[in-house]
mmCIF file of C-alpha atoms in Angstrom:
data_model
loop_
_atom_site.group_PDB
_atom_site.id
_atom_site.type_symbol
_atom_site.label_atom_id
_atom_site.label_comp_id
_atom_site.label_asym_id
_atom_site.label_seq_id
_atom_site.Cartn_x
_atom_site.Cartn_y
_atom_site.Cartn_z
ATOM 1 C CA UNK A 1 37.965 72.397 2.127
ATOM 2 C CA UNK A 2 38.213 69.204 -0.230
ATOM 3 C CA UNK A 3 40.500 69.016 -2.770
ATOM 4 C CA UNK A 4 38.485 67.982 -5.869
ATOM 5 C CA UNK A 5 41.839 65.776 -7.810
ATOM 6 C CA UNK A 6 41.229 64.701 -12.164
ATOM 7 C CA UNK A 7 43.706 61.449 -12.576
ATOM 8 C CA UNK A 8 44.604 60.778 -16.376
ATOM 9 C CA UNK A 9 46.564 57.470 -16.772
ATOM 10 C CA UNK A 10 45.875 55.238 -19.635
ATOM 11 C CA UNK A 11 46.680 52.285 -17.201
ATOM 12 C CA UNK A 12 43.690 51.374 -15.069
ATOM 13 C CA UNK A 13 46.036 49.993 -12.356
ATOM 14 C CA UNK A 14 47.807 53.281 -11.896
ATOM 15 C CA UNK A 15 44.418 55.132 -11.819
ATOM 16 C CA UNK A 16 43.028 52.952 -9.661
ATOM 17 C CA UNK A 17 45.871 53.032 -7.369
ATOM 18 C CA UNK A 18 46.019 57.144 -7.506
ATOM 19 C CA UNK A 19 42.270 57.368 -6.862
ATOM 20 C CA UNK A 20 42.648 54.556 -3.907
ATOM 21 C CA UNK A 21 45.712 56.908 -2.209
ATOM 22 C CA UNK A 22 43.709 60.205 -2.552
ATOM 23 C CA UNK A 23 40.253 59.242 -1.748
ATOM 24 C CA UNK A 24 41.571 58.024 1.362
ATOM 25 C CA UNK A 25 42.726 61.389 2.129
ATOM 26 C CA UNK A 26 40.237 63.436 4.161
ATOM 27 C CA UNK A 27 40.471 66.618 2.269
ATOM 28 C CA UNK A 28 40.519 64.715 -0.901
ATOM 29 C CA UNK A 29 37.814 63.682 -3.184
ATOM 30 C CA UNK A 30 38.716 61.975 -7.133
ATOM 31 C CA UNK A 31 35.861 63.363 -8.895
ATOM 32 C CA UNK A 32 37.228 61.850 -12.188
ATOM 33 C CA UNK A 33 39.775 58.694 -13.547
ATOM 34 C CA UNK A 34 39.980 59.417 -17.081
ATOM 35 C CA UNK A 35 42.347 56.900 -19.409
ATOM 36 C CA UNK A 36 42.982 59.578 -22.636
ATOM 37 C CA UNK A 37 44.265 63.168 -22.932
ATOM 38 C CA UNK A 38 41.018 64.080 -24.795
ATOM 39 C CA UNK A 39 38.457 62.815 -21.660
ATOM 40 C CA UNK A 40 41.001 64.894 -19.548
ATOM 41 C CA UNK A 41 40.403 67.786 -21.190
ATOM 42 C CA UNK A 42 36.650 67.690 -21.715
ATOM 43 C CA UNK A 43 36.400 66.296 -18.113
ATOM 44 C CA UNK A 44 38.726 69.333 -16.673
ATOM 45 C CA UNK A 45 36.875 71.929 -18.352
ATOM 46 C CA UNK A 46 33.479 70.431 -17.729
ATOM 47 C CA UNK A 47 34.709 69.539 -13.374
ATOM 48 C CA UNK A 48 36.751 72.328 -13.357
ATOM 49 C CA UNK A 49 38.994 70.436 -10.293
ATOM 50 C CA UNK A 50 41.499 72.281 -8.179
ATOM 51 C CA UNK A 51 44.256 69.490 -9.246
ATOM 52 C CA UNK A 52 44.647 67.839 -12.514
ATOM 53 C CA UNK A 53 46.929 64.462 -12.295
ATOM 54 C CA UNK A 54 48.444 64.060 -15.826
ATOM 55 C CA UNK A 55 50.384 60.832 -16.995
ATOM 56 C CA UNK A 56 52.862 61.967 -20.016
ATOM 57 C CA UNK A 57 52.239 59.187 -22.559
ATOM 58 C CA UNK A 58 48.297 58.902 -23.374
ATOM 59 C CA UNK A 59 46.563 58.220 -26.178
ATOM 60 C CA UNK A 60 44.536 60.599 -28.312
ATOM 61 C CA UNK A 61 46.450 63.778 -26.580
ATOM 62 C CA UNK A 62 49.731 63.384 -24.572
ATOM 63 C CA UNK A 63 50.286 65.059 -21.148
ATOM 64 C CA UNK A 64 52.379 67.625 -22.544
ATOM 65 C CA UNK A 65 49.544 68.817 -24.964
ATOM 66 C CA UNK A 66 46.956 68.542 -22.397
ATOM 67 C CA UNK A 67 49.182 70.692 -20.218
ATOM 68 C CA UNK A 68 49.105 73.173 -22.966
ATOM 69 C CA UNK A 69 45.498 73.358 -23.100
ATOM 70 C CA UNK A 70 44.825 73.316 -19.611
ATOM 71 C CA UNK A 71 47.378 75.474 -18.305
ATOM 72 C CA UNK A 72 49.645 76.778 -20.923
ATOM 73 C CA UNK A 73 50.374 80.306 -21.693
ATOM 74 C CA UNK A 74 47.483 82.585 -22.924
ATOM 75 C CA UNK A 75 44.960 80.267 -21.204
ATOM 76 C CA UNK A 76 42.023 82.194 -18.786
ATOM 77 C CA UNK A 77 41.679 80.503 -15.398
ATOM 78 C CA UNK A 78 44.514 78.096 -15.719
ATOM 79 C CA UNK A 79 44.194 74.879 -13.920
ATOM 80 C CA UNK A 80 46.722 73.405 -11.793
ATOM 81 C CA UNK A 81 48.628 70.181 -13.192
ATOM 82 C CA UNK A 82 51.182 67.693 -12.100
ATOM 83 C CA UNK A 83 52.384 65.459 -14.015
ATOM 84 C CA UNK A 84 53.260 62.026 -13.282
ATOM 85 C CA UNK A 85 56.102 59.774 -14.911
ATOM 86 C CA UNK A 86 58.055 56.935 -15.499
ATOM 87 C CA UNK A 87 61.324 58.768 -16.456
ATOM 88 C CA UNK A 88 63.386 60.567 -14.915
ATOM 89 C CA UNK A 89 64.713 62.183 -17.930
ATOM 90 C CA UNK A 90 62.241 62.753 -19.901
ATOM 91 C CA UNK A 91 61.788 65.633 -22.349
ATOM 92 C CA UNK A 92 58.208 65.057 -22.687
ATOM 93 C CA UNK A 93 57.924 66.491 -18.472
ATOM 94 C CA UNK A 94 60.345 69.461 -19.423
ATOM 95 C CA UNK A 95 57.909 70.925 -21.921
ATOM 96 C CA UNK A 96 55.129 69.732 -19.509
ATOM 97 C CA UNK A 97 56.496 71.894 -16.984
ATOM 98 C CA UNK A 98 57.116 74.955 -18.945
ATOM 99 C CA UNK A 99 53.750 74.339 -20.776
ATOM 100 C CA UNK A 100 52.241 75.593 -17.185
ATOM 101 C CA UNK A 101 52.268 72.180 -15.023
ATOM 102 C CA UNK A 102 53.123 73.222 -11.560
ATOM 103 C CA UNK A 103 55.338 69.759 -10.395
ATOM 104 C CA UNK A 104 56.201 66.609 -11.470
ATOM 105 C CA UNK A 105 56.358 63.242 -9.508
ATOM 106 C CA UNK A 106 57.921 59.590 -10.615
ATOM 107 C CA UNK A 107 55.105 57.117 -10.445
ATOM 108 C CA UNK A 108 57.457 55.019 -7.694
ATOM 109 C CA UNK A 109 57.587 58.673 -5.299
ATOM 110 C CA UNK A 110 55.372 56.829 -3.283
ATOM 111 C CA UNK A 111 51.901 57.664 -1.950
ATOM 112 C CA UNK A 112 53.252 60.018 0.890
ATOM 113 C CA UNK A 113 55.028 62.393 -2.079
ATOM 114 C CA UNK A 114 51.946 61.608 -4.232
ATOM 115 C CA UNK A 115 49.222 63.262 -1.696
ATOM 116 C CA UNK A 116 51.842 65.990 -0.446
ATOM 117 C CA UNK A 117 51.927 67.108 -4.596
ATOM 118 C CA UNK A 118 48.366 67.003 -4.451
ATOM 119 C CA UNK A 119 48.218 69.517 -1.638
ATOM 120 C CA UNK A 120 51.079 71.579 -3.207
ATOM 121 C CA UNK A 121 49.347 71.949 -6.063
ATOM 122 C CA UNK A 122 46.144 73.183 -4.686
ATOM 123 C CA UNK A 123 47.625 75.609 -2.338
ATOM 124 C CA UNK A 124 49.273 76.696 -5.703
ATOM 125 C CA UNK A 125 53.024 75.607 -4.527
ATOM 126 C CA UNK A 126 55.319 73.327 -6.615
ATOM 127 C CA UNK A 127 56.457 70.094 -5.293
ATOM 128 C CA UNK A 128 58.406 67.999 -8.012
ATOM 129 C CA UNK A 129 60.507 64.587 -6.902
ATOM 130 C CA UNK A 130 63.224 65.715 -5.040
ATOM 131 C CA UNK A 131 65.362 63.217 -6.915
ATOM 132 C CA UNK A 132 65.408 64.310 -10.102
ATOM 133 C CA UNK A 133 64.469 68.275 -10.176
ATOM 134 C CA UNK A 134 68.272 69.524 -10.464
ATOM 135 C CA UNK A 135 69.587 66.364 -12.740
ATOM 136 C CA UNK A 136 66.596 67.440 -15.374
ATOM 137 C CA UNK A 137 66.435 70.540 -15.446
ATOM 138 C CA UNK A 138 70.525 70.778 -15.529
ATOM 139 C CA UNK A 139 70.397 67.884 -18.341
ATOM 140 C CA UNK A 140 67.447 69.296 -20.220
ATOM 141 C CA UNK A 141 68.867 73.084 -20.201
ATOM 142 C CA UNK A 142 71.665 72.114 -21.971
ATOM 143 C CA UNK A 143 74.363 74.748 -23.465
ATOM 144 C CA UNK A 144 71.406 77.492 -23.800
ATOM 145 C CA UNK A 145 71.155 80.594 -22.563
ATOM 146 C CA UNK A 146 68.596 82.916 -21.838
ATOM 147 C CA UNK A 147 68.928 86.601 -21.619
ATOM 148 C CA UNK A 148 68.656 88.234 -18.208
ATOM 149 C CA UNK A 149 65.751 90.666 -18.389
ATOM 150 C CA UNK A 150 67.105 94.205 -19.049
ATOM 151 C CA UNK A 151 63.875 96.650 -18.179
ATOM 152 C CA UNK A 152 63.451 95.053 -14.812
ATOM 153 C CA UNK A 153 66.397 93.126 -13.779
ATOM 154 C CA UNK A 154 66.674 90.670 -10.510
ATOM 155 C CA UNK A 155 68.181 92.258 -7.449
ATOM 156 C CA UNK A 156 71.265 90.261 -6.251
ATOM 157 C CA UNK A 157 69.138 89.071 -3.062
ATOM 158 C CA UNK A 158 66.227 87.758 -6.231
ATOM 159 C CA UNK A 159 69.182 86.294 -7.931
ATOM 160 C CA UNK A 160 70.154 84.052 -4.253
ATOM 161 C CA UNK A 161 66.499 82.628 -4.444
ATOM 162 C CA UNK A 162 66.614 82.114 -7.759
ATOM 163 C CA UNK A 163 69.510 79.692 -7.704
ATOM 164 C CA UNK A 164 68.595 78.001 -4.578
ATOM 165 C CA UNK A 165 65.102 77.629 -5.741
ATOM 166 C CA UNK A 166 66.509 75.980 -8.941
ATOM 167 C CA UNK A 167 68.505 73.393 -6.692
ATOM 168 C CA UNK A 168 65.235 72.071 -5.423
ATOM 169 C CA UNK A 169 65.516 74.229 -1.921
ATOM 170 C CA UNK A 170 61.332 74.976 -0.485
ATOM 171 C CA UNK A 171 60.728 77.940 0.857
ATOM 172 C CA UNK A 172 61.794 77.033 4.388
ATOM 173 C CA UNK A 173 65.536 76.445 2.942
ATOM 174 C CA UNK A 174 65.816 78.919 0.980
ATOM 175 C CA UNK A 175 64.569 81.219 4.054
ATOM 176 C CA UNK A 176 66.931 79.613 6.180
ATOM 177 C CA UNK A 177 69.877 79.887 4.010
ATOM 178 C CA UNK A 178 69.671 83.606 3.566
ATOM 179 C CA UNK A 179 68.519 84.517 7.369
ATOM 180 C CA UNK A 180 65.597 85.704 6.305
ATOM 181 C CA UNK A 181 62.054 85.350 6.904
ATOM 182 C CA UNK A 182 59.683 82.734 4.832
ATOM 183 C CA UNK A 183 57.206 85.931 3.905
ATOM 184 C CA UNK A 184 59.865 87.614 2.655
ATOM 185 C CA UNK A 185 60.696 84.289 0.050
ATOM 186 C CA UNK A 186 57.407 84.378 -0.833
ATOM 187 C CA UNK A 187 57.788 88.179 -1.478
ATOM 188 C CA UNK A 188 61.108 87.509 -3.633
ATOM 189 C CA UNK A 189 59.364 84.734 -5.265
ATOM 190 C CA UNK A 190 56.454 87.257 -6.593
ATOM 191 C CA UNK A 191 58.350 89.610 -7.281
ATOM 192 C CA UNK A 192 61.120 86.822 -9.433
ATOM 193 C CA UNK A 193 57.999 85.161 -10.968
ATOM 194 C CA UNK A 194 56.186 88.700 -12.257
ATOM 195 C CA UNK A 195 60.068 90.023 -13.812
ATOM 196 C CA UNK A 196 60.686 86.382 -15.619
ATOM 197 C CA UNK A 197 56.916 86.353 -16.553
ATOM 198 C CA UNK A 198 56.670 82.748 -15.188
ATOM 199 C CA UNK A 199 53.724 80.960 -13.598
ATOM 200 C CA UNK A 200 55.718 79.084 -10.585
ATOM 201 C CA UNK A 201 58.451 78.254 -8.860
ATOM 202 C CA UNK A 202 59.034 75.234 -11.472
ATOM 203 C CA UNK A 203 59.168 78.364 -14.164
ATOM 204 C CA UNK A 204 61.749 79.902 -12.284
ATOM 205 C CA UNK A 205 63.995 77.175 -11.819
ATOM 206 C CA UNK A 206 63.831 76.093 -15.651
ATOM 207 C CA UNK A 207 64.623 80.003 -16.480
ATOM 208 C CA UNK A 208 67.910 79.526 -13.953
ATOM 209 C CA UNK A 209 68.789 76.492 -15.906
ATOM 210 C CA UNK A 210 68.742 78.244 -19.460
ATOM 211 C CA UNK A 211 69.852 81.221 -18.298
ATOM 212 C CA UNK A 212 72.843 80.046 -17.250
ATOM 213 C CA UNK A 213 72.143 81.642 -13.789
ATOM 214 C CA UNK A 214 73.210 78.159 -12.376
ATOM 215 C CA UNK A 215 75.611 75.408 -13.966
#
């Protein structure tokens, strides 16, 4: 099956470069390079692509908003989105990711992390730059805290993979760690996403974060 990939960038050299790494790629096809937030929405809901690359700062709508339309909350057939950005520590990709993105990426991951996102994405896993998942979400989350949900709480054994899963562990880890099998992660992870009433894995670990859950 080919991955059908929207890149958004307002810089023609990084959207040239994306669609260069991916169309190289023989599951992958770029079926649109878009340089505006408004052309990525009309062109996402008119190509309806199984990945949607998203740069934060574009003009006419930002990534964060197109996130939001594409993918947010309330939205029918969401599409999947990873964003891709400059900063490391940037607000802008925190309310990306709880807006409904599924990753994030640094545009200097590199095109090995760049097509491995891609393929996340579209299998509808989470990959976001190792290097910077726990040192956002820890700085973003701040003092806050979130209230542990009271008419279906976690199980201690949903609570492990919670906090492993919001130190940037994959499945494998966090299988590994706890001794148990990688179908039953993905079970816990269901289960952990349908309680918290989150989208991903991403959703999960920024619910940790302001939950206090992890510190």
């Amino acid at each position: 099956m080919t991955i059908r990939v929207l890149i958004a960038d307002d810089q023609q050299l990084v959207r040239t470069g994306f669609q260069m790494i991916l169309d190289a790629q023989p599951d992958m096809e770029v079926v649109a390079a878009v340089a505006d937030g408004a052309e990525a929405v009309s062109e996402a809901r008119r190509l309806r692509p199984d990945v949607c690359l998203l740069d934060i700062r574009m003009p006419k709508l930002d990534g964060l908003e197109v996130t939001r339309v594409l993918a947010g909350p309330g939205v029918e057939n969401p599409l999947r989105v990873v964003i891709v950005t400059t900063f490391d520590l940037d607000e802008y990709v925190y309310g990306a990711l709880r807006a409904g993105a599924t990753g994030f990426l640094l545009k200097d991951s590199g095109p090995t992390l760049l097509i491995e996102a891609v393929r996340a994405a579209a299998a509808g896993d989470a990959l976001v730059s190792p290097s910077v998942t726990v040192r956002l979400l820890q700085h973003l989350a701040g003092p806050r805290r979130v209230a542990l949900p009271a008419d279906d709480p976690l199980t201690d054994r949903e609570l492990d993979v919670v906090r492993l899963v919001a130190r940037g562990r994959t499945n494998k880890e966090v299988a590994a760690e706890l001794f148990v099998s990688l179908s039953t992660v993905k079970t816990h992870l269901g289960s952990i996403q349908a309680k918290l009433g989150v989208r991903n894995r991403v959703g999960i670990a920024a619910w940790a974060w302001e939950s206090g859950v992890v510190s």
